[in-house]
Short mmCIF file of C-alpha atoms in Angstrom, two decimals:
data_model
loop_
_atom_site.label_atom_id
_atom_site.label_comp_id
_atom_site.label_asym_id
_atom_site.label_seq_id
_atom_site.Cartn_x
_atom_site.Cartn_y
_atom_site.Cartn_z
CA MET A 445 0.06 -0.42 0.01
CA ARG A 446 1.47 3.14 -0.90
CA PRO A 447 0.37 7.09 0.04
CA THR A 448 1.68 9.53 -1.45
CA MET A 449 2.24 12.60 -0.14
CA ARG A 450 1.01 16.83 -1.27
CA ARG A 451 1.66 19.76 0.93
CA SER A 452 0.41 23.23 1.35
CA THR A 453 1.60 25.55 2.98
CA GLU A 454 -1.24 29.11 3.73
CA PRO A 455 1.35 31.24 5.75
CA ARG A 456 -0.49 33.19 8.07
CA ARG A 457 0.05 36.95 7.18
CA ARG A 458 2.81 38.46 9.04
CA TRP A 459 1.96 41.41 11.82
CA ALA A 460 2.67 44.34 9.96
CA ALA A 461 4.09 46.29 12.91
CA ALA A 462 1.40 48.86 12.94
CA LEU A 463 -0.53 47.78 15.39
CA GLY A 464 -2.88 51.13 16.78
CA ILE A 465 -4.33 51.09 13.48
CA THR A 466 -8.00 52.25 14.83
CA ALA A 467 -11.08 53.70 13.74
CA LEU A 468 -13.07 53.68 16.16
CA VAL A 469 -17.41 53.89 16.89
CA VAL A 470 -20.45 53.04 19.11
CA THR A 471 -23.42 53.44 19.82
CA GLY A 472 -26.02 56.88 21.50
CA GLY A 473 -25.18 60.13 20.99
CA GLY A 474 -27.04 63.66 20.46
CA LEU A 475 -26.00 66.56 22.06
CA LEU A 476 -26.83 67.25 25.58
CA GLY A 477 -27.25 70.68 27.29
CA GLY A 478 -25.21 73.15 27.00
CA PRO A 479 -24.40 76.32 29.15
CA ALA A 480 -27.52 78.06 29.76
CA GLN A 481 -28.41 74.26 31.75
CA ALA A 482 -29.19 74.71 35.15
CA ALA A 483 -28.89 71.27 36.59
CA ALA A 484 -26.42 68.50 36.04
CA THR A 485 -26.98 65.97 33.09
CA ALA A 486 -26.44 62.29 33.60
CA SER A 487 -23.09 61.05 31.36
CA VAL A 488 -24.09 58.92 28.23
CA ALA A 489 -22.09 57.69 25.27
CA VAL A 490 -21.71 59.87 22.15
CA ASP A 491 -21.07 59.07 18.68
CA PHE A 492 -18.93 61.48 16.17
CA PRO A 493 -17.21 61.03 13.27
CA THR A 494 -13.56 60.07 13.18
CA HIS A 495 -10.27 60.95 11.04
CA CYS A 496 -7.13 57.85 12.24
CA ILE A 497 -4.25 58.14 10.80
CA PRO A 498 -2.24 54.49 10.71
CA PRO A 499 1.76 54.49 11.11
CA PRO A 500 2.84 54.80 7.96
CA ILE A 501 4.97 51.67 7.95
CA ALA A 502 1.37 50.07 7.93
CA GLY A 503 0.87 50.51 4.56
CA ILE A 504 -2.83 51.49 5.47
CA PRO A 505 -4.66 54.79 3.92
CA PRO A 506 -6.81 57.02 6.48
CA ILE A 507 -9.50 55.09 8.66
CA ASP A 508 -12.41 57.82 8.64
CA GLY A 509 -14.96 55.52 11.14
CA THR A 510 -17.40 56.75 14.45
CA THR A 511 -15.77 56.64 17.84
CA THR A 512 -18.30 56.24 20.03
CA ALA A 513 -17.24 57.17 23.77
CA GLN A 514 -18.37 58.79 27.28
CA ILE A 515 -16.99 60.98 29.56
CA THR A 516 -17.38 61.18 32.77
CA VAL A 517 -16.12 63.28 36.00
CA ASP A 518 -15.82 62.44 40.18
CA ASP A 519 -17.79 65.14 40.93
CA ALA A 520 -21.33 66.82 38.93
CA THR A 521 -21.47 69.34 41.36
CA PRO A 522 -18.43 71.37 41.92
CA GLN A 523 -17.29 74.74 43.90
CA VAL A 524 -14.66 76.96 41.65
CA GLY A 525 -11.78 76.45 42.91
CA ASP A 526 -12.37 72.47 43.14
CA THR A 527 -10.35 70.14 40.79
CA VAL A 528 -12.61 67.43 38.65
CA ALA A 529 -11.45 64.48 37.90
CA VAL A 530 -12.14 64.05 34.60
CA THR A 531 -12.55 60.20 32.27
CA TYR A 532 -12.14 59.46 29.04
CA THR A 533 -13.33 56.22 27.94
CA VAL A 534 -13.27 54.99 24.25
CA VAL A 535 -16.22 52.57 25.13
CA VAL A 536 -16.72 50.39 20.90
CA PRO A 537 -13.93 50.66 18.74
CA ALA A 538 -15.32 50.29 14.98
CA ALA A 539 -12.19 48.62 13.62
CA SER A 540 -11.22 45.53 14.15
CA ASN A 541 -7.74 43.99 14.44
CA PRO A 542 -6.61 43.78 10.62
CA VAL A 543 -4.45 41.01 10.14
CA ASP A 544 -4.77 37.00 11.40
CA LEU A 545 -2.37 37.38 14.08
CA ALA A 546 -3.51 37.44 17.86
CA LEU A 547 -1.66 41.21 19.14
CA PRO A 548 -0.48 40.41 23.31
CA ALA A 549 -1.58 42.21 26.26
CA ASP A 550 -0.55 45.28 27.16
CA ILE A 551 0.91 47.26 24.32
CA MET A 552 -0.93 49.90 23.37
CA THR A 553 -0.73 53.54 25.27
CA PRO A 554 -3.26 55.51 24.95
CA THR A 555 -3.84 59.84 25.13
CA GLY A 556 -6.19 62.57 24.61
CA LYS A 557 -8.06 65.80 24.78
CA VAL A 558 -11.29 66.26 26.13
CA THR A 559 -12.52 70.13 25.54
CA LEU A 560 -14.79 72.24 28.20
CA GLY A 561 -16.86 74.40 26.59
CA GLY A 562 -19.94 77.19 28.65
CA ALA A 563 -19.30 78.17 31.36
CA GLN A 564 -15.46 77.69 31.12
CA SER A 565 -12.94 76.91 27.86
CA GLY A 566 -10.16 74.75 27.31
CA ALA A 567 -9.01 71.60 26.97
CA VAL A 568 -8.38 68.72 29.66
CA THR A 569 -4.75 66.62 28.87
CA VAL A 570 -5.74 62.55 30.00
CA ALA A 571 -4.20 59.39 29.38
CA GLY A 572 -4.60 55.80 29.91
CA PRO A 573 -1.78 53.21 31.40
CA LYS A 574 -0.23 50.67 28.74
CA LYS A 575 -3.39 48.08 29.90
CA ASN A 576 -5.23 45.75 27.05
CA PRO A 577 -6.19 42.53 26.94
CA PRO A 578 -5.36 40.39 23.79
CA VAL A 579 -6.54 40.55 20.10
CA PRO A 580 -7.38 37.99 18.80
CA GLY A 581 -6.87 37.99 15.04
CA LYS A 582 -9.82 39.42 13.18
CA GLY A 583 -11.25 40.69 16.67
CA ALA A 584 -12.36 43.97 17.93
CA PHE A 585 -10.06 46.33 19.62
CA PRO A 586 -11.00 46.54 23.17
CA SER A 587 -12.84 49.62 24.96
CA PHE A 588 -10.06 52.02 27.35
CA SER A 589 -9.86 54.31 29.00
CA MET A 590 -7.88 57.99 29.75
CA THR A 591 -8.01 60.28 33.17
CA GLY A 592 -6.54 63.88 34.02
CA THR A 593 -7.94 67.18 36.05
CA PHE A 594 -9.07 70.29 35.59
CA THR A 595 -9.48 73.51 37.91
CA VAL A 596 -12.95 74.99 38.17
CA THR A 597 -12.70 78.77 37.60
CA ALA A 598 -16.31 80.12 37.53
CA PRO A 599 -19.96 78.89 38.24
CA GLY A 600 -22.38 77.53 35.94
CA ALA A 601 -22.51 75.03 33.28
CA ILE A 602 -19.57 73.78 32.26
CA THR A 603 -20.07 71.27 28.74
CA LEU A 604 -17.46 68.42 28.59
CA SER A 605 -16.84 66.89 24.97
CA PRO A 606 -14.86 63.92 23.78
CA GLY A 607 -11.54 65.62 21.47
CA ASP A 608 -8.52 63.56 19.40
CA TYR A 609 -6.92 60.95 20.95
CA ASN A 610 -3.34 59.14 19.98
CA ILE A 611 -2.97 55.47 20.20
CA HIS A 612 0.53 54.11 21.37
CA THR A 613 1.65 50.92 20.82
CA SER A 614 4.99 49.86 21.99
CA TYR A 615 5.31 45.74 20.11
CA ILE A 616 8.58 45.49 17.79
CA MET A 617 7.94 49.58 17.07
CA GLU A 618 7.22 53.01 18.60
CA LEU A 619 4.33 53.82 16.78
CA ASP A 620 1.30 56.35 16.65
CA THR A 621 -2.16 56.00 15.46
CA PRO A 622 -3.60 60.23 16.41
CA CYS A 623 -7.51 60.53 15.78
CA THR A 624 -9.26 63.24 14.83
CA VAL A 625 -12.54 64.64 15.32
CA THR A 626 -14.00 65.60 12.15
CA GLY A 627 -15.81 68.80 12.90
CA PRO A 628 -15.10 69.49 16.10
CA PRO A 629 -16.91 70.01 18.57
CA ALA A 630 -17.71 66.34 18.83
CA PRO A 631 -21.21 66.48 20.68
CA VAL A 632 -21.21 66.93 24.38
CA SER A 633 -21.12 63.47 26.78
CA GLU A 634 -20.88 64.71 30.76
CA THR A 635 -22.37 68.46 32.27
CA VAL A 636 -21.38 69.54 35.24
CA VAL A 637 -22.43 72.66 37.11
CA ALA A 638 -20.38 74.75 39.53
CA THR A 639 -21.47 77.09 42.02
CA GLY A 640 -19.05 79.28 44.29
CA GLY A 641 -17.65 82.54 43.90
CA GLY A 642 -14.77 84.35 45.27
CA GLN A 643 -11.21 83.97 44.91
CA VAL A 644 -9.90 81.18 42.73
CA ASN A 645 -6.57 79.94 40.88
CA GLU A 646 -6.45 80.80 37.35
CA ARG A 647 -3.26 79.41 37.10
CA ALA A 648 -3.04 76.79 34.01
CA VAL A 649 -0.71 75.06 32.04
CA GLN A 650 -0.65 73.10 28.67
CA LEU A 651 1.21 70.55 27.26
CA SER A 652 2.69 69.84 23.90
CA ALA A 653 2.40 66.08 23.98
CA ALA A 654 0.77 63.52 26.21
CA SER A 655 2.90 60.68 25.96
CA GLY A 656 6.78 60.33 24.58
CA GLN A 657 9.59 58.50 25.14
CA ALA A 658 11.99 58.11 27.98
CA GLY A 659 14.34 61.63 27.79
CA ASP A 660 11.96 63.44 24.97
CA GLU A 661 11.11 66.59 25.80
CA VAL A 662 7.50 68.04 26.45
CA THR A 663 6.34 71.82 25.45
CA VAL A 664 4.90 73.01 28.81
CA THR A 665 3.16 76.72 28.41
CA GLY A 666 1.19 78.53 31.31
CA THR A 667 -0.68 81.06 31.97
CA LYS A 668 -1.97 83.74 34.61
CA PHE A 669 0.71 82.44 36.99
CA THR A 670 2.08 86.00 38.85
CA PRO A 671 3.64 88.46 36.24
CA GLY A 672 7.77 88.12 36.91
CA ALA A 673 7.34 84.90 38.98
CA GLY A 674 9.93 82.04 38.93
CA ILE A 675 8.19 79.05 37.88
CA THR A 676 9.12 75.72 38.37
CA VAL A 677 7.53 72.47 36.24
CA ALA A 678 7.97 69.25 37.81
CA GLY A 679 6.67 65.27 36.74
CA ARG A 680 4.50 63.89 39.37
CA ASP A 681 4.30 60.07 40.70
CA GLY A 682 0.58 60.62 42.88
CA ASP A 683 1.65 63.18 45.71
CA ALA A 684 5.56 63.16 44.99
CA GLN A 685 7.76 65.14 42.80
CA THR A 686 10.11 62.73 40.60
CA GLY A 687 13.25 63.58 39.21
CA ASP A 688 11.97 65.76 35.84
CA THR A 689 12.42 69.43 36.57
CA THR A 690 13.98 72.86 35.18
CA THR A 691 12.78 76.48 35.86
CA ALA A 692 10.89 79.04 33.97
CA THR A 693 10.15 83.12 34.33
CA ALA A 694 6.53 84.61 33.98
CA ASP A 695 6.43 87.42 32.15
CA GLY A 696 4.96 90.68 31.82
CA SER A 697 1.37 88.87 31.09
CA GLY A 698 1.52 85.97 33.75
CA ALA A 699 2.96 83.67 30.89
CA PHE A 700 5.48 81.39 30.48
CA THR A 701 7.21 78.39 28.41
CA ALA A 702 9.07 76.03 29.34
CA LYS A 703 10.53 72.74 27.53
CA LEU A 704 11.00 70.03 30.18
CA ALA A 705 12.86 66.36 30.33
CA VAL A 706 11.06 63.63 30.79
CA SER A 707 12.91 60.46 31.58
CA ASP A 708 11.90 59.37 34.64
CA PRO A 709 9.83 56.36 34.20
CA ASP A 710 7.69 57.05 37.37
CA THR A 711 6.51 60.31 35.99
CA THR A 712 2.27 59.92 35.29
CA GLY A 713 1.81 63.85 35.55
CA ILE A 714 3.30 67.41 35.14
CA VAL A 715 2.55 70.32 37.30
CA ALA A 716 3.95 73.87 37.57
CA TYR A 717 4.21 75.85 40.41
CA GLU A 718 5.23 79.08 41.83
CA GLY A 719 7.84 79.24 44.57
CA GLY A 720 10.26 76.42 46.37
CA ALA A 721 7.55 74.03 46.30
CA TRP A 722 4.39 72.25 45.18
CA ASP A 723 1.16 74.43 46.11
CA ALA A 724 -2.04 74.04 45.11
CA GLU A 725 -2.79 77.60 45.37
CA LYS A 726 0.41 79.04 43.15
CA GLY A 727 0.26 76.24 40.32
CA ALA A 728 -1.60 73.96 37.81
CA GLY A 729 -1.90 70.73 36.94
CA PRO A 730 -1.19 67.72 37.21
CA LEU A 731 -1.93 67.47 33.94
CA ALA A 732 -1.44 63.09 32.19
CA TYR A 733 1.96 62.28 30.72
CA THR A 734 2.99 58.52 29.95
CA VAL A 735 6.50 57.66 29.55
CA THR A 736 6.60 55.15 26.84
CA GLY A 737 9.89 53.95 26.37
CA GLY A 738 13.53 54.78 24.71
CA GLY A 739 15.87 57.31 26.23
CA GLU A 740 18.82 59.33 26.01
CA ILE A 741 21.86 59.02 24.91
CA PRO A 742 24.69 60.01 27.20
CA ASP A 743 27.54 62.49 26.29
CA GLY A 744 30.58 60.40 24.38
CA SER A 745 28.09 57.99 23.88
CA GLN A 746 26.57 56.40 20.35
CA GLN A 747 23.82 54.56 19.40
CA LEU A 748 24.19 51.64 17.83
CA THR A 749 21.29 49.89 15.95
CA THR A 750 20.73 47.02 13.67
CA THR A 751 17.81 45.56 12.06
CA VAL A 752 16.27 41.34 12.61
CA ARG A 753 14.10 40.14 9.43
CA ALA A 754 11.15 38.37 10.31
CA GLY A 755 11.39 35.35 7.97
CA THR A 756 8.42 33.26 6.72
CA LEU A 757 6.74 29.80 7.54
CA SER A 758 7.49 27.20 5.99
CA MET A 759 7.44 22.68 5.77
CA THR A 760 9.87 20.46 4.09
CA GLN A 761 9.71 16.28 3.50
CA ALA A 762 12.51 13.91 3.40
CA GLY A 763 10.15 12.19 0.51
CA ASP A 764 6.91 11.92 -1.49
CA SER A 765 6.25 8.81 -0.82
CA VAL A 766 5.72 5.40 1.95
CA GLN A 767 5.28 1.92 0.77
CA LEU A 768 3.12 0.22 3.52
CA SER A 769 3.75 -3.30 4.81
CA GLY A 770 1.41 -5.59 2.76
CA VAL A 771 -1.21 -7.69 3.96
CA ASP A 772 -2.87 -11.43 2.69
CA PHE A 773 -5.90 -11.59 1.17
CA GLY A 774 -8.36 -13.66 3.39
CA ARG A 775 -6.85 -12.15 6.73
CA GLY A 776 -6.12 -9.00 6.24
CA GLY A 777 -5.41 -6.65 8.42
CA ALA A 778 -2.79 -3.61 9.55
CA SER A 779 -0.54 -2.28 6.37
CA THR A 780 1.83 -0.28 8.32
CA GLY A 781 4.89 2.39 7.90
CA ASP A 782 6.34 5.43 8.56
CA LEU A 783 6.06 9.28 7.62
CA ARG A 784 8.29 10.99 5.90
CA THR A 785 9.68 13.02 7.84
CA VAL A 786 8.27 16.25 7.93
CA THR A 787 11.18 19.39 8.66
CA VAL A 788 9.19 23.26 10.22
CA GLU A 789 10.54 26.29 9.97
CA ASP A 790 8.83 28.71 11.81
CA PHE A 791 11.54 32.15 11.00
CA ARG A 792 8.32 34.74 11.29
CA GLY A 793 9.10 36.15 14.65
CA GLY A 794 5.64 37.71 16.46
CA PRO A 795 3.30 36.20 18.51
CA ALA A 796 1.69 33.94 16.18
CA GLY A 797 1.99 29.92 16.47
CA TRP A 798 1.01 27.14 13.78
CA SER A 799 -0.66 24.38 12.73
CA LEU A 800 -0.29 21.46 10.83
CA THR A 801 -2.61 19.10 9.92
CA GLY A 802 -3.22 16.22 6.53
CA LYS A 803 -6.39 14.56 5.59
CA VAL A 804 -5.96 11.91 2.66
CA THR A 805 -7.68 10.41 0.20
CA ASP A 806 -9.42 6.93 -0.13
CA PHE A 807 -6.55 4.27 -1.87
CA LYS A 808 -7.84 2.89 -4.87
CA GLY A 809 -7.18 -0.53 -6.23
CA PRO A 810 -7.49 -2.36 -9.32
CA GLY A 811 -11.40 -2.88 -10.76
CA GLY A 812 -12.64 0.33 -9.02
CA ALA A 813 -12.14 -1.42 -5.58
CA ARG A 814 -11.34 0.96 -2.50
CA ILE A 815 -10.58 1.25 0.51
CA SER A 816 -11.91 3.68 2.72
CA ALA A 817 -10.48 6.88 3.50
CA ASP A 818 -11.02 6.29 7.41
CA ALA A 819 -9.46 3.01 7.29
CA LEU A 820 -6.02 5.67 7.77
CA GLY A 821 -4.36 5.91 11.42
CA TRP A 822 -1.45 7.62 13.08
CA THR A 823 0.77 8.21 15.63
CA PRO A 824 2.39 11.20 15.91
CA SER A 825 5.15 12.95 17.41
CA CYS A 826 7.58 16.29 17.70
CA ALA A 827 11.06 17.36 18.66
CA THR A 828 11.79 21.17 18.76
CA LYS A 829 14.97 21.91 18.29
CA PRO A 830 17.00 23.38 21.62
CA GLY A 831 17.08 27.29 22.04
CA SER A 832 13.47 27.34 20.43
CA PRO A 833 11.39 29.96 21.57
CA SER A 834 7.93 27.77 21.08
CA THR A 835 7.39 24.01 21.76
CA CYS A 836 5.77 21.62 19.12
CA ALA A 837 2.70 19.29 21.02
CA ALA A 838 2.03 16.35 18.48
CA GLY A 839 -1.39 15.72 17.26
CA SER A 840 -3.93 12.16 18.61
CA ALA A 841 -3.10 9.23 18.24
CA GLY A 842 -6.16 8.26 15.59
CA ALA A 843 -7.37 8.19 12.21
CA VAL A 844 -6.71 10.30 9.86
CA GLY A 845 -9.61 9.99 6.83
CA SER A 846 -10.82 12.81 4.50
CA ALA A 847 -11.93 15.15 7.02
CA GLY A 848 -8.43 15.30 8.35
CA ALA A 849 -6.67 15.44 11.72
CA THR A 850 -3.80 17.64 13.15
CA LEU A 851 -0.16 16.31 12.88
CA ALA A 852 1.38 18.59 15.42
CA SER A 853 1.21 22.53 16.26
CA THR A 854 2.77 25.63 18.45
CA PRO A 855 0.79 27.76 21.00
CA ASP A 856 0.38 30.84 19.67
CA GLY A 857 2.44 33.21 22.68
CA ALA A 858 4.49 36.37 23.35
CA ALA A 859 7.22 35.37 21.03
CA THR A 860 7.10 32.01 19.08
CA GLY A 861 9.25 30.32 16.99
CA GLY A 862 11.92 28.02 15.72
CA GLU A 863 12.41 24.43 14.29
CA PHE A 864 10.58 21.05 14.86
CA THR A 865 10.69 17.61 13.65
CA VAL A 866 7.49 15.59 12.84
CA ASP A 867 7.14 12.23 12.32
CA ALA A 868 4.16 9.53 12.55
CA GLY A 869 3.55 5.81 12.33
CA LEU A 870 0.88 4.80 9.71
CA SER A 871 -1.68 1.91 10.12
CA LEU A 872 -3.80 1.21 7.17
CA ASP A 873 -6.53 -1.37 8.29
CA VAL A 874 -6.92 -3.59 4.83
CA PRO A 875 -10.45 -5.45 5.33
CA ALA A 876 -9.93 -9.27 4.90
CA PHE A 877 -11.43 -9.98 1.80
CA THR A 878 -10.02 -6.82 0.07
CA GLY A 879 -9.17 -7.57 -3.91
CA ALA A 880 -5.41 -8.66 -4.70
CA GLY A 881 -3.00 -5.84 -5.98
CA SER A 882 -2.20 -2.30 -5.30
CA TYR A 883 -4.51 0.08 -3.43
CA ALA A 884 -3.16 3.88 -3.29
CA GLY A 885 -3.97 6.97 -1.60
CA VAL A 886 -2.98 10.67 -1.14
CA LEU A 887 -2.44 12.50 1.78
CA THR A 888 -2.32 15.92 1.97
CA LEU A 889 -0.40 17.98 5.13
CA THR A 890 -1.29 21.77 5.11
CA LEU A 891 0.46 23.62 7.37
CA THR A 892 -0.66 27.43 8.78
#
C-alpha cells in the first residue's frame, strides 16, 4: 500500500508592526445641554466622526469611521476652585485587528483631550495606562479609558466633549495612530454645574504632548501666573515629585514657556508652580503624561541600531511516497509504515503559533476497488530543536480520514518560532477480503 504525500503551505499573514491602527465607533449620542443648563446631567455615550491615520509602515490609508465615547467626572456639582477628575472612555472601537494574528496584551498606551465649553473653555489632557487584553486575529479592538483633571474657574454649566486622541503601541516598534474629531466639537457627553465664587486660582498649563519616550522633551506653556515670578515645572508621581524638573520665568502677562525633558519612568503627570515647593494655590496641574519607552543617549556615547528581519513559516519533507507493508487476502489487518519526516521552520517572529494538519483520500485499487480513507490512522510525534522559543506538541493518535486531523502544532504566545521535526507511524486497516492488487491514496499536509 502506498500513500503519496502532497503539501500545501498557507503561511499566516505577518503582522505589519502597525498595531496602533484604530478607527473607533459607537452607539448612542446626541447633543446634551449647553451652557444655560441649570442642573448637572447624567453622563451618556456619544457618537462622532473620526479621522484616524495609521502609522505609515502599515501601508493602510486613513480610516474615517465613528467613535463612541463617554466622559465621566468624580464630581458633577463642584465649587469654583475645586479640582475635578475626568475620565474619557472609548467604548466600542469600530476597527478590528486588521491581520489574522493575535496581538499581545499590554502594548497600547492611549492619550487624548477633553474639550470644555459653556461657563469654562479649554481642554483637559488625559492619558491611560499601558494596559489592554490580547486581541484575537481579526478581532475587535478593546475599550480603553484615559484620565486627567481640571480646576473649576467659573460658576455655571460646564460641558465636556470627547476630543482628539492618540494610540501609542509598543510592540516591535514604537508607533502612533492619531485620531482627530471630524468637524469638532464632538457632542457633549457630560455636563457639570459649578457654584460659588470668590478668589480662584486661574493658573493653567498645557502640554505639547501627553506621552513620549524616556528623555523626550515636552513643551509646557502656562498662563495667569504672577508676572515676573520664578516657575518650577516638574514631573509628578501621585503626591510625590519625580526627578524631572526645569525652571522658567513668567513674563509681564503671567505667561511662560518651558521645555521639560521627561526621563523618569515614574512620571505620570506634570505640574508648574511658584515658590520653592508644590502649592495648589500657586500652581497648576497635574496634567497626565505617560513615558512610553526609549531613552537619552549620554554624552560621549553612540546609539547602535540593527534590524532583525522576520522570515516565513515553511515546511519540507524527506520524501513524497511511503511504501506500507503488505497484507494477505482473506486475512487483512494492519498495513504499516512511517511518514516521511517533516521539518517545520517558523522564522516569522511575533505572537503566532502554527498548526500542521493532514487529510487522506480513499485508497484506490484494481477494478475500482477502494479502501476507505477512514481506515488510515496515525500516531504523531514531534521534536523541538533546542533554543526554539516555542514548544511543539504532537497531535492525537487516531484516524486521519478525509476530514483530516492535526499532526502537530505550537500555541500562540508572546514570542514564538523555532525549528521542529514531525513524524508519525502509519497504519491502514485493510479488510480481510479486499481484492488483491496495489492500492494508493494521497495524504495532503497543510501548514497554517
